[in-house]
Tab-separated table of C-alpha atoms in Angstrom:
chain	number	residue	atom	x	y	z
A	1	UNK	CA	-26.488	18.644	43.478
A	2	UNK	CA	-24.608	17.394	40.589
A	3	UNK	CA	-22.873	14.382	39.564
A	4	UNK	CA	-18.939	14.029	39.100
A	5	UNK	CA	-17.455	11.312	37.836
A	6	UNK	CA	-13.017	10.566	37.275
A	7	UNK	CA	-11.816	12.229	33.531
A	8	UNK	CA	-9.562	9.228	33.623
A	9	UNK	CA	-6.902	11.225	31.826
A	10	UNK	CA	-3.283	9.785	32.265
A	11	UNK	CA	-1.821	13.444	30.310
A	12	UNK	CA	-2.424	15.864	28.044
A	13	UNK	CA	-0.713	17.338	24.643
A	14	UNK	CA	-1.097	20.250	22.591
A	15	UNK	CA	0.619	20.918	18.990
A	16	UNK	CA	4.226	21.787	21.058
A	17	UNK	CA	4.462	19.836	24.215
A	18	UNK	CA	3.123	17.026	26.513
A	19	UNK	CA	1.973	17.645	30.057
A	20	UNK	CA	1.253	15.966	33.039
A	21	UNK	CA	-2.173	16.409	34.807
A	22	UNK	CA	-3.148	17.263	38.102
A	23	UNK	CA	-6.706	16.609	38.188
A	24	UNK	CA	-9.454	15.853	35.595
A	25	UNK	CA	-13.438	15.360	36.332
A	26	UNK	CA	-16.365	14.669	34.164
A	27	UNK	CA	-18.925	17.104	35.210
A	28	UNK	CA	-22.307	18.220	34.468
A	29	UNK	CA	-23.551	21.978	33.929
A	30	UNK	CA	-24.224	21.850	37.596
A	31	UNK	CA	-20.810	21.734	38.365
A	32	UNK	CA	-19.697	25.429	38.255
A	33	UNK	CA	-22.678	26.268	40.703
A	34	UNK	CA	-21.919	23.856	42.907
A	35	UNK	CA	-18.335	24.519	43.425
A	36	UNK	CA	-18.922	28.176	43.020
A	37	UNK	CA	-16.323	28.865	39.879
A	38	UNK	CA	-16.221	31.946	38.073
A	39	UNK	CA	-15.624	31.779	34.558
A	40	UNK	CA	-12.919	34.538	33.684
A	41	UNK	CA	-12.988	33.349	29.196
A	42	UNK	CA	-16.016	31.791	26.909
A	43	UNK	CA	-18.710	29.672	28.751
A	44	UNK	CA	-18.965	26.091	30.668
A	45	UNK	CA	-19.988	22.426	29.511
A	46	UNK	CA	-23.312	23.138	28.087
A	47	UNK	CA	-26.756	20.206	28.811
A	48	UNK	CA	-26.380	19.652	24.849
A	49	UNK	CA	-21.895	19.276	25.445
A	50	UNK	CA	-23.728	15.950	27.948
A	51	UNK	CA	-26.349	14.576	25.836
A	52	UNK	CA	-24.166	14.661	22.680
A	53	UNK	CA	-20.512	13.549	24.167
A	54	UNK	CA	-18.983	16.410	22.639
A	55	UNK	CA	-15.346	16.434	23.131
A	56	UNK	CA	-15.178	19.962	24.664
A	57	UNK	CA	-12.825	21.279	28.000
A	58	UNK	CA	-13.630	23.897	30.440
A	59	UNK	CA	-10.094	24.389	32.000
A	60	UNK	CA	-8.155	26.402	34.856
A	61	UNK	CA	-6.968	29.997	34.413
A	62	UNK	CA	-3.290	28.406	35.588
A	63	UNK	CA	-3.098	25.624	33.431
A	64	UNK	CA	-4.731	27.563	30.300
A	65	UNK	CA	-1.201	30.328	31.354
A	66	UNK	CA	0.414	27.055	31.355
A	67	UNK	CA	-0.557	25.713	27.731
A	68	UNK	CA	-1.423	28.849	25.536
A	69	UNK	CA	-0.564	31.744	28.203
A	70	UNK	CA	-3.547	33.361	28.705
A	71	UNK	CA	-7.195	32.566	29.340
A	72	UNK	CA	-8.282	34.452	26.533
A	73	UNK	CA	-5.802	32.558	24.099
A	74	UNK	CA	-6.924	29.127	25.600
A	75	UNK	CA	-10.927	29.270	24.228
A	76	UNK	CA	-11.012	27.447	20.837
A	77	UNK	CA	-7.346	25.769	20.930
A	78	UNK	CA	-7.035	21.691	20.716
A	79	UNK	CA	-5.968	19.456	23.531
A	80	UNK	CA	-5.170	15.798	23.175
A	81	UNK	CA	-5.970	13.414	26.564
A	82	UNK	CA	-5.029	10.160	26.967
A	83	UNK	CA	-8.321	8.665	27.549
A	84	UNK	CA	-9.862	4.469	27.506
A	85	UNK	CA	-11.729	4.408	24.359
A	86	UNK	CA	-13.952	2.052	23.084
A	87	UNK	CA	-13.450	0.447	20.026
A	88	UNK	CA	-15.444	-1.645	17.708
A	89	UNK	CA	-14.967	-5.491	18.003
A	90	UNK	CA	-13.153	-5.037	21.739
A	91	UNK	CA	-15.086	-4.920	25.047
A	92	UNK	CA	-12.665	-3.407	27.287
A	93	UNK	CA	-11.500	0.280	26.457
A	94	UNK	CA	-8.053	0.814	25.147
A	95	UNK	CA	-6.107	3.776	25.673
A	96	UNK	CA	-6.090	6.467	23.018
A	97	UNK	CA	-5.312	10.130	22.074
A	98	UNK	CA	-8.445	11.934	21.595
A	99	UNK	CA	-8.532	15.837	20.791
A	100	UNK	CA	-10.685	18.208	22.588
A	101	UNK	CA	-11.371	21.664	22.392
A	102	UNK	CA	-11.258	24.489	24.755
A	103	UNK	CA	-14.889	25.790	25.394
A	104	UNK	CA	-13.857	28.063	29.184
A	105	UNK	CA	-11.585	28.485	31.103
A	106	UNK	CA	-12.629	29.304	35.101
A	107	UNK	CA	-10.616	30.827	37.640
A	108	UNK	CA	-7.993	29.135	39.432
A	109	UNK	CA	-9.523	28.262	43.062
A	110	UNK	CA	-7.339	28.517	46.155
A	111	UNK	CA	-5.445	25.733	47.103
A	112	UNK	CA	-6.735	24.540	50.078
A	113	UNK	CA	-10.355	25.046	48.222
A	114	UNK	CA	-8.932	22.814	45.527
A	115	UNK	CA	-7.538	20.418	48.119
A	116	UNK	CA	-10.758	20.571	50.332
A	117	UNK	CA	-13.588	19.766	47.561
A	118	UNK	CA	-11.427	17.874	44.916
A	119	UNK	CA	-11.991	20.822	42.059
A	120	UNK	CA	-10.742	19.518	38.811
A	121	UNK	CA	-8.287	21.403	36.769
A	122	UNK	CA	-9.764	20.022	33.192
A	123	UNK	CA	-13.317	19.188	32.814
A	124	UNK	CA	-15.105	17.215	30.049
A	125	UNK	CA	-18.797	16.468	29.897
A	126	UNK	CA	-19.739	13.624	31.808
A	127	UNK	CA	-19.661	10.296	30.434
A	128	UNK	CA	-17.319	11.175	27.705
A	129	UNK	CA	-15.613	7.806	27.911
A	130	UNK	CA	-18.545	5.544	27.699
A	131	UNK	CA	-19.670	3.410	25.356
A	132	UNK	CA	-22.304	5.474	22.970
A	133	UNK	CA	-25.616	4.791	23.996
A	134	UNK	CA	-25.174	4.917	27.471
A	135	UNK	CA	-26.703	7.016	30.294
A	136	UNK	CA	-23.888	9.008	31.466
A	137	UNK	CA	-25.722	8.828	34.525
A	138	UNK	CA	-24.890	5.603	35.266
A	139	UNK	CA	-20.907	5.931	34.982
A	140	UNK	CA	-19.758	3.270	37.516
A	141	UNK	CA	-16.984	5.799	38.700
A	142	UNK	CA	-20.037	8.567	39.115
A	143	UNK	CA	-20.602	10.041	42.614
A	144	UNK	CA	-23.115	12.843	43.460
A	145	UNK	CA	-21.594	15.999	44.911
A	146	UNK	CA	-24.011	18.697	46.727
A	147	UNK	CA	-23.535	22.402	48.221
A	148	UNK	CA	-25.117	22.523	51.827
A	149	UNK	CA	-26.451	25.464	52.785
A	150	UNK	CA	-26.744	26.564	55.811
A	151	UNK	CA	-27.449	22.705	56.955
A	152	UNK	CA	-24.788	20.142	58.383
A	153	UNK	CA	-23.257	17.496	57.502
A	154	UNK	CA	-24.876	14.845	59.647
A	155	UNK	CA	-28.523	16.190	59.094
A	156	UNK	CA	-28.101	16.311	55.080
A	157	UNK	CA	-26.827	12.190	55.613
A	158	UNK	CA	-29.820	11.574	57.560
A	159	UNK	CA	-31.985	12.708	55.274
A	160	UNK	CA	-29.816	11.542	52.186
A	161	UNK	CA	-30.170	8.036	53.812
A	162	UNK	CA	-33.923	8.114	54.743
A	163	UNK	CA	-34.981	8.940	50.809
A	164	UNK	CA	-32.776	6.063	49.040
A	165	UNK	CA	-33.623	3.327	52.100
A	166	UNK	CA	-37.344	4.276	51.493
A	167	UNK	CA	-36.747	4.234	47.148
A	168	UNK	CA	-33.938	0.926	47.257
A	169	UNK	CA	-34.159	-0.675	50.222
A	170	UNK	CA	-32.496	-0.544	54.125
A	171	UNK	CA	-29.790	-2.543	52.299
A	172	UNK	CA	-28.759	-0.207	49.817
A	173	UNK	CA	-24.998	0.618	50.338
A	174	UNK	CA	-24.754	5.099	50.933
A	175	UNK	CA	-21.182	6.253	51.460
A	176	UNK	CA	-21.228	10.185	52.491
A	177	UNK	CA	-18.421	12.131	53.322
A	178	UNK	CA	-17.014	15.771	53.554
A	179	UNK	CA	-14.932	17.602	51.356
A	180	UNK	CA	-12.806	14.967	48.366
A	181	UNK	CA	-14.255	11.926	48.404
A	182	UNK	CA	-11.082	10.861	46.408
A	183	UNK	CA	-8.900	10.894	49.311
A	184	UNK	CA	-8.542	8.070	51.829
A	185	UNK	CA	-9.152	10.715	54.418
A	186	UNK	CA	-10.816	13.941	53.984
A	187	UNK	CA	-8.449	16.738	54.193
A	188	UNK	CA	-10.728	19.064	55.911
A	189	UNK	CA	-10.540	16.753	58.946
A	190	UNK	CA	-6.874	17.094	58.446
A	191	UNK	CA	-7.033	20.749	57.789
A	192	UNK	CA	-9.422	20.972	61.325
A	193	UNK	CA	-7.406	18.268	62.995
A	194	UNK	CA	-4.196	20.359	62.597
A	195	UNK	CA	-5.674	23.808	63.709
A	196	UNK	CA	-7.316	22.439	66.916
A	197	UNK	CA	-3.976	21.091	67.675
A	198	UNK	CA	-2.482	25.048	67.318
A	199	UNK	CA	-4.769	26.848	68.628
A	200	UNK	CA	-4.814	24.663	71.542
A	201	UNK	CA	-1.298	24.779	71.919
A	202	UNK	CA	-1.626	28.621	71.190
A	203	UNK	CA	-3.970	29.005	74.635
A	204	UNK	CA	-2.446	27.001	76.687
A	205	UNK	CA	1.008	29.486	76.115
A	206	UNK	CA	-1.446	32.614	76.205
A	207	UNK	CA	-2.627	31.385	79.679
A	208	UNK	CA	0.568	30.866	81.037
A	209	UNK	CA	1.809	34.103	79.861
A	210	UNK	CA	-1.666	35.803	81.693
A	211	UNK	CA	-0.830	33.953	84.673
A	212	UNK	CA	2.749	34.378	84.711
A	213	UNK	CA	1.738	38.199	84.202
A	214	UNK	CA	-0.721	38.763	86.848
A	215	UNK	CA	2.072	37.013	89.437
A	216	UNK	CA	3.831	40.262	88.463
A	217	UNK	CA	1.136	42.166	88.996
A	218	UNK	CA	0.527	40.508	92.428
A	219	UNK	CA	4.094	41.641	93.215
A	220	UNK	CA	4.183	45.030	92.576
A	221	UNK	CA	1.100	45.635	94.454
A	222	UNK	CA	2.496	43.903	97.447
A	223	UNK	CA	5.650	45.822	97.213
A	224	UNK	CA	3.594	48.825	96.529
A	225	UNK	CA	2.282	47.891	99.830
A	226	UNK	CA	4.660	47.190	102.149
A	227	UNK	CA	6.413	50.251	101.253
A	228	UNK	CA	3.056	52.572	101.528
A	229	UNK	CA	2.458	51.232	105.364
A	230	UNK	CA	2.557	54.629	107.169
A	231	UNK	CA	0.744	56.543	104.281
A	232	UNK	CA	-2.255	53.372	104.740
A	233	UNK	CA	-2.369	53.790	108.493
A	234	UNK	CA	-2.923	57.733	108.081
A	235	UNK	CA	-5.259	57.672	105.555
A	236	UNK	CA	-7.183	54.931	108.155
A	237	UNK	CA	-7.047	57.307	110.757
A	238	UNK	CA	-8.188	60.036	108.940
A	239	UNK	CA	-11.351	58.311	107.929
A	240	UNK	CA	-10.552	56.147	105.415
A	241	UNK	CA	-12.417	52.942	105.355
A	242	UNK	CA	-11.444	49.092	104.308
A	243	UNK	CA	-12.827	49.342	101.249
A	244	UNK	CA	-11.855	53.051	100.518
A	245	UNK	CA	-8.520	51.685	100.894
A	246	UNK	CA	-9.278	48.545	98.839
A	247	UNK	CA	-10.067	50.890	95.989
A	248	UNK	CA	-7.082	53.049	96.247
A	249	UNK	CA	-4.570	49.920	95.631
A	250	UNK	CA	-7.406	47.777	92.912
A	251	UNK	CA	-7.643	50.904	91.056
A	252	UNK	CA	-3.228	51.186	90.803
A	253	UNK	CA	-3.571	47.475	89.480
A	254	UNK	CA	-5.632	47.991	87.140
A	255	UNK	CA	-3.808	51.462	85.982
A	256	UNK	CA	-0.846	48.806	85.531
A	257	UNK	CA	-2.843	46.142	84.138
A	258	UNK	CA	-4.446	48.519	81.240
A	259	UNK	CA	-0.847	50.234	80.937
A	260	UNK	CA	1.157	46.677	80.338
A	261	UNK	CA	-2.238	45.420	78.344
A	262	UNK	CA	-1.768	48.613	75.856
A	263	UNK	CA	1.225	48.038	75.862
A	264	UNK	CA	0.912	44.124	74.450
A	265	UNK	CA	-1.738	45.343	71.831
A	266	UNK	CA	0.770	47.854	70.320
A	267	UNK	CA	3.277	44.961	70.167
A	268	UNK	CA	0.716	43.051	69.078
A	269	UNK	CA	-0.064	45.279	66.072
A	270	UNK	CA	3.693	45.695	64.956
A	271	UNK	CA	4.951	42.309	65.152
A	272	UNK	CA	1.647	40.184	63.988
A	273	UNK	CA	3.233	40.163	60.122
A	274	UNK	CA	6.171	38.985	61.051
A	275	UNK	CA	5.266	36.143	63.353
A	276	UNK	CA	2.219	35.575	60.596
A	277	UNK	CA	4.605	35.039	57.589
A	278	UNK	CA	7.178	32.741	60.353
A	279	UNK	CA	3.830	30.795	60.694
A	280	UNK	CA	3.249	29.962	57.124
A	281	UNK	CA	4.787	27.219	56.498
A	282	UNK	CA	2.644	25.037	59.142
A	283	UNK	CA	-0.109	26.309	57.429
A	284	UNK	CA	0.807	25.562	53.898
A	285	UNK	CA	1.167	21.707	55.222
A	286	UNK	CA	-2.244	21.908	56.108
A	287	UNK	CA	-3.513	22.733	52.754
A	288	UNK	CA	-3.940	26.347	53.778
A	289	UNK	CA	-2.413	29.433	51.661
A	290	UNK	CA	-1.437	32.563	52.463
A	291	UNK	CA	-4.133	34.410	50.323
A	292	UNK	CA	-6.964	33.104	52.900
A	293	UNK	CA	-5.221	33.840	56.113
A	294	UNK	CA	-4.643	38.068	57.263
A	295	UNK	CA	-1.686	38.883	57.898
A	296	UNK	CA	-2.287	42.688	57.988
A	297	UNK	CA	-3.560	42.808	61.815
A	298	UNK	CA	-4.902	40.596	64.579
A	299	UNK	CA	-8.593	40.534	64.550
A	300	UNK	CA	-10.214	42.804	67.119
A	301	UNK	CA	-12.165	39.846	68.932
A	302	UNK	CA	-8.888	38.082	69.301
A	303	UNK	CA	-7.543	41.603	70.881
A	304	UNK	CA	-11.181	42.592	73.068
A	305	UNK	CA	-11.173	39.338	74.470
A	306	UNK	CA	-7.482	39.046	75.581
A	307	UNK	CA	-7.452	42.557	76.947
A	308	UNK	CA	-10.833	41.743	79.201
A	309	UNK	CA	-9.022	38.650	80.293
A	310	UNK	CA	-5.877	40.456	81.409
A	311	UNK	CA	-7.832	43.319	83.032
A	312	UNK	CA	-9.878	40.965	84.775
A	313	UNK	CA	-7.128	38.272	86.199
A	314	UNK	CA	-4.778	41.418	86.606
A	315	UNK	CA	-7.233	43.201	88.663
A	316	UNK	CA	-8.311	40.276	90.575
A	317	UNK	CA	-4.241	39.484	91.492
A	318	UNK	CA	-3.836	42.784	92.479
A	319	UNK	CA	-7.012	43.260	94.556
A	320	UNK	CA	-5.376	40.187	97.209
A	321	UNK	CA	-2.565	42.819	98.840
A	322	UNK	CA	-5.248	45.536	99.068
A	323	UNK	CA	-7.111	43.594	100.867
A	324	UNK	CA	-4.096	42.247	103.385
A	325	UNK	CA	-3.099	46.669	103.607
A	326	UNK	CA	-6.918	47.039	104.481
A	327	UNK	CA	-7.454	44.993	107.121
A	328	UNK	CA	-3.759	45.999	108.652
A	329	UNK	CA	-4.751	47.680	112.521
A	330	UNK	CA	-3.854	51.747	111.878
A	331	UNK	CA	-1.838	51.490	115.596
A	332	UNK	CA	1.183	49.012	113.769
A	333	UNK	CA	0.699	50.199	109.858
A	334	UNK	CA	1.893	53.558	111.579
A	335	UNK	CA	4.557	51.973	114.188
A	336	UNK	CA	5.708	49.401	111.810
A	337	UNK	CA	6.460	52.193	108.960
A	338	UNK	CA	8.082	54.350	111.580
A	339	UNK	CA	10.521	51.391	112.766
């Protein structure tokens, strides 16, 4: 658990140029375990960076490309923020250029992981903007922002909510959410909303192709059939019983349904990049980039589990005219064939 507060900066400057900024956060130490970032030049905001307000930046790998072009150049250079200052004789802060130097830089996260959990792309020690004297603790902006492990999200409120009710009070206001809290709705319900929505749309089209499939199925075997009348009624009069007969004709359907079911996965195999990189512009709208989703080859559950399906429904389709040629009387399978 750590706490995060806004960075409140409107831009940023260096000696050349001024720059807009995506995202800034006051952090604490905790910060890069929580959200898991690896530092790729010089170290994080330090306890001692906290307790004595330095004026110190941990930064992105992109934005430190951005400013000095590389990560390595970035460590020990100068950025000026526009950030509220508090000045002697006034009670409100005032906007002012303050200069800050570059202690780390951390590598870029992906975008939807950026999107999802509201990672900053500068960070200053928390509390930077306060008046001296102050717990930066108690930063009105401040929210606390934990890593669940192997836990939900409802279970970690509940408990969350029973410890401050029993230290403030039942009527002590708790707002917990999922993902950026600075977001009037989390984008991971977004993000979750949007793939329900596709893969639902992408199951409902898989079962009508299976169904649509085994019809086809259905109709070869019943053509297969009719046109194998004479050979059913002989092999019934040599001995052959319902069921040996019921075999014969399941078996050929599912020799077809394996044959057209290879058949799919190869297709599957070759065309699964192409359709993949068609599909990635829904994705990016979610939030989701194409460095988190494979595109190499459909996952072998996906392909297991469609194959079963198709052997099983295909089977089952086909098993319905073996079952009518089976219970035909030998006497017309052989005069019927011969008219």
């Amino acid at each position: 658990v750590t706490i995060v507060s806004d960075g409140r900066w409107l831009d940023m400057s260096t000696a050349d140029a001024s720059y807009q900024i995506r995202s800034s956060l006051a952090v604490q130490p905790e910060y890069e375990a929580v959200m898991g970032l690896e530092m790729v030049a010089g170290s994080f905001i330090s306890e001692s960076d906290v307790e004595q307000q330095n004026r110190v930046l941990a930064i992105s790998e992109e934005t430190a490309m951005i400013l000095f072009g590389s990560a390595e150049a970035a460590v020990g250079e100068t950025i000026f923020g526009s950030v509220p200052v508090i000045q002697e004789g006034r009670n409100r802060p005032v906007l002012g250029k303050e200069a800050f130097t570059v202690v780390g830089v951390f590598a870029t996260p992906e975008d939807l992981e950026r999107e999802l959990y509201g990672i900053g792309d500068v960070l200053m020690p928390l509390g930077i903007s306060m008046r001296p004297g102050f717990d930066a603790a108690m930063d009105p902006a401040a929210y606390l922002v934990g890593r669940l492990v192997n836990d939900s999200v409802e279970a970690a409120e509940a408990r969350i909510r029973a410890t401050l009710e029993v230290e403030y009070g039942e009527e002590t206001l708790i707002g917990v959410w999922e993902g950026n809290g600075n977001r009037p709705e989390p984008i991971i319900d977004q993000v979750r909303r949007a793939a329900s929505s596709f893969v639902l749309a992408i199951n409902v089209l898989g079962i009508v192709i299976l169904i649509a499939s085994s019809i086809g199925v259905f109709s070869v075997m019943l053509v297969e059939v009719l046109g194998r009348m004479r050979e059913i009624g002989l092999r019934r009069a040599l001995g052959a019983s319902q069921w040996d007969i019921r075999r014969f004709f399941t078996g050929q359907a599912l020799y077809y349904t394996l044959l057209g079911g290879a058949i799919g996965v190869g297709l599957a195999f070759l065309f699964y990049p192409v359709i993949g990189q068609s599909m990635l512009p829904f994705f990016e709208q979610t939030g989701i980039s194409a460095s988190v989703i494979s595109l190499s080859s459909p996952g072998l559950v996906p392909i297991a589990f469609a194959l079963g399906a198709a052997v099983v429904v295909g089977t089952l389709f086909g098993f319905f005219p073996a079952v009518s040629a089976s219970r035909t009387p030998i006497v017309e399978a052989i005069r019927e064939d011969a008219a």
